[in-house]
Amino acid sequence: MEPGGLAAEWRPRFLRISQAMRRDTQGLAVTITQGAVLSLLRGGPRSVGELARAEGIRPPSMTQIINRMVELGWVARSGPAVRGSHVEITELGNKVWADVTRERVALLAERMDALSDGDRRTLRAALPVLDKLFGPPIS
C-alpha cells in the first residue's frame, strides 16, 4: 500500500484517539499540556522556549502555563521569568505526575479491557512502528 492511502486511513483514527484521550482525561487534575510539561521536566530542567517548541506552542502561551504551574507548586523557576531561566519539576509536581499517569493508564486499561488477547497483542506489536513514526515515547 502506498503511504498516501495508508495516511488517509490513519489520519481520522489518530484524530479520534486524540479526541478520546482528551475527553477521557477532562476530569483529571492536570491538562494534557501540563501533563506533557511535567513529563518533559522529569528529564531535567528546561527553558520555557524548549518546552514551547516541544509542545508546538508559542513561548508566551507556555509562559502562561508555567506561571500557573508555579502557582500550584508543581514547577519552580531557576530565577526570574526572563529569557534564559529554566523550569524544573518540584517534589509536588513529581507526585502529581505520578498520580495523573496512574489515572490515565487506568482509563486506557479500561478501554483495552474490552479487547481480546489477540487485539491486545496486535496493539503491542504496533508499538515499534508508532515509535518509528513519532519518535520514542516520553514518560
Short mmCIF file of C-alpha atoms in Angstrom, two decimals:
data_model
loop_
_atom_site.label_atom_id
_atom_site.label_comp_id
_atom_site.label_asym_id
_atom_site.label_seq_id
_atom_site.Cartn_x
_atom_site.Cartn_y
_atom_site.Cartn_z
CA MET A 1 0.00 0.00 0.00
CA GLU A 2 1.30 3.44 -0.84
CA PRO A 3 1.93 5.91 2.03
CA GLY A 4 -0.71 8.43 0.91
CA GLY A 5 -3.53 5.89 1.04
CA LEU A 6 -2.39 4.49 4.37
CA ALA A 7 -2.05 8.00 5.77
CA ALA A 8 -5.59 8.82 4.63
CA GLU A 9 -6.87 5.77 6.55
CA TRP A 10 -4.87 6.50 9.72
CA ARG A 11 -5.42 10.27 9.95
CA PRO A 12 -9.04 10.13 11.13
CA ARG A 13 -8.14 7.35 13.56
CA PHE A 14 -5.34 9.41 15.11
CA LEU A 15 -7.78 12.31 15.46
CA ARG A 16 -10.32 10.02 17.11
CA ILE A 17 -7.67 8.71 19.53
CA SER A 18 -6.67 12.27 20.41
CA GLN A 19 -10.31 13.29 20.99
CA ALA A 20 -10.99 10.22 23.13
CA MET A 21 -7.89 10.77 25.27
CA ARG A 22 -8.78 14.43 25.81
CA ARG A 23 -12.37 13.56 26.68
CA ASP A 24 -11.40 10.68 28.98
CA THR A 25 -8.94 12.84 30.92
CA GLN A 26 -11.01 16.03 31.27
CA GLY A 27 -11.70 15.44 34.95
CA LEU A 28 -8.05 14.91 35.91
CA ALA A 29 -6.00 17.37 37.97
CA VAL A 30 -3.85 18.47 35.00
CA THR A 31 -4.45 19.44 31.41
CA ILE A 32 -2.87 17.47 28.59
CA THR A 33 -0.26 20.23 28.13
CA GLN A 34 0.51 20.47 31.84
CA GLY A 35 0.99 16.70 31.93
CA ALA A 36 3.31 16.86 28.94
CA VAL A 37 5.35 19.63 30.60
CA LEU A 38 5.68 17.59 33.79
CA SER A 39 6.81 14.59 31.72
CA LEU A 40 9.40 16.66 29.88
CA LEU A 41 10.71 18.18 33.10
CA ARG A 42 11.23 14.74 34.61
CA GLY A 43 14.18 14.56 32.21
CA GLY A 44 15.72 17.67 33.75
CA PRO A 45 15.27 21.46 33.77
CA ARG A 46 14.34 23.17 30.51
CA SER A 47 13.78 26.69 29.32
CA VAL A 48 10.31 27.97 28.52
CA GLY A 49 11.35 28.16 24.86
CA GLU A 50 12.40 24.50 24.84
CA LEU A 51 9.11 23.48 26.44
CA ALA A 52 7.14 25.59 23.96
CA ARG A 53 8.94 24.03 20.98
CA ALA A 54 8.40 20.52 22.37
CA GLU A 55 4.65 21.19 22.66
CA GLY A 56 4.32 23.14 19.42
CA ILE A 57 3.03 26.31 21.04
CA ARG A 58 4.30 29.88 21.26
CA PRO A 59 6.57 30.86 24.18
CA PRO A 60 4.06 33.41 25.59
CA SER A 61 1.45 30.64 25.82
CA MET A 62 3.93 28.34 27.53
CA THR A 63 4.85 31.17 29.93
CA GLN A 64 1.19 31.37 31.00
CA ILE A 65 1.08 27.60 31.52
CA ILE A 66 4.32 27.68 33.53
CA ASN A 67 3.10 30.63 35.63
CA ARG A 68 0.01 28.63 36.61
CA MET A 69 2.10 25.55 37.38
CA VAL A 70 4.43 27.66 39.55
CA GLU A 71 1.37 28.95 41.47
CA LEU A 72 0.26 25.34 42.01
CA GLY A 73 3.73 24.38 43.26
CA TRP A 74 4.28 21.79 40.52
CA VAL A 75 7.31 23.52 38.97
CA ALA A 76 9.88 26.12 40.01
CA ARG A 77 11.97 28.58 38.03
CA SER A 78 15.74 28.86 38.39
CA GLY A 79 15.34 32.61 38.63
CA PRO A 80 13.09 35.44 37.45
CA ALA A 81 10.85 34.74 34.46
CA VAL A 82 13.33 36.06 31.92
CA ARG A 83 14.92 34.62 28.81
CA GLY A 84 17.44 32.00 29.81
CA SER A 85 15.79 30.99 33.07
CA HIS A 86 14.97 27.32 33.47
CA VAL A 87 11.98 25.50 34.83
CA GLU A 88 12.23 22.34 36.91
CA ILE A 89 9.73 19.93 38.38
CA THR A 90 9.17 20.04 42.15
CA GLU A 91 8.53 17.18 44.55
CA LEU A 92 4.82 18.01 44.43
CA GLY A 93 4.99 18.10 40.62
CA ASN A 94 6.51 14.61 40.60
CA LYS A 95 3.69 13.38 42.85
CA VAL A 96 1.03 14.99 40.65
CA TRP A 97 2.69 13.48 37.54
CA ALA A 98 2.72 10.00 39.13
CA ASP A 99 -0.92 10.25 40.27
CA VAL A 100 -2.17 11.51 36.90
CA THR A 101 -0.11 8.96 34.99
CA ARG A 102 -1.65 6.20 37.10
CA GLU A 103 -5.15 7.59 36.40
CA ARG A 104 -4.51 7.91 32.65
CA VAL A 105 -3.17 4.36 32.46
CA ALA A 106 -6.25 3.12 34.33
CA LEU A 107 -8.58 4.93 31.91
CA LEU A 108 -6.79 3.45 28.90
CA ALA A 109 -6.70 0.00 30.52
CA GLU A 110 -10.49 0.24 30.90
CA ARG A 111 -10.81 0.72 27.15
CA MET A 112 -8.36 -2.10 26.44
CA ASP A 113 -10.18 -4.45 28.80
CA ALA A 114 -12.90 -4.77 26.16
CA LEU A 115 -10.36 -6.13 23.63
CA SER A 116 -9.47 -9.74 23.07
CA ASP A 117 -6.00 -11.03 23.92
CA GLY A 118 -5.30 -11.14 20.18
CA ASP A 119 -6.30 -7.49 19.77
CA ARG A 120 -4.01 -6.51 22.65
CA ARG A 121 -1.13 -8.49 21.08
CA THR A 122 -1.76 -6.63 17.82
CA LEU A 123 -1.61 -3.29 19.64
CA ARG A 124 1.65 -4.31 21.36
CA ALA A 125 3.14 -5.37 18.01
CA ALA A 126 2.30 -1.92 16.56
CA LEU A 127 4.26 -0.03 19.25
CA PRO A 128 7.66 -0.14 17.44
CA VAL A 129 6.01 1.11 14.25
CA LEU A 130 4.40 4.02 16.10
CA ASP A 131 7.80 4.82 17.67
CA LYS A 132 9.30 4.98 14.15
CA LEU A 133 6.57 7.37 13.04
CA PHE A 134 6.53 9.70 16.07
CA GLY A 135 9.73 9.08 17.99
CA PRO A 136 10.34 7.30 21.25
CA PRO A 137 7.76 7.64 23.98
CA ILE A 138 8.13 10.18 26.77
CA SER A 139 7.30 9.21 30.32
#
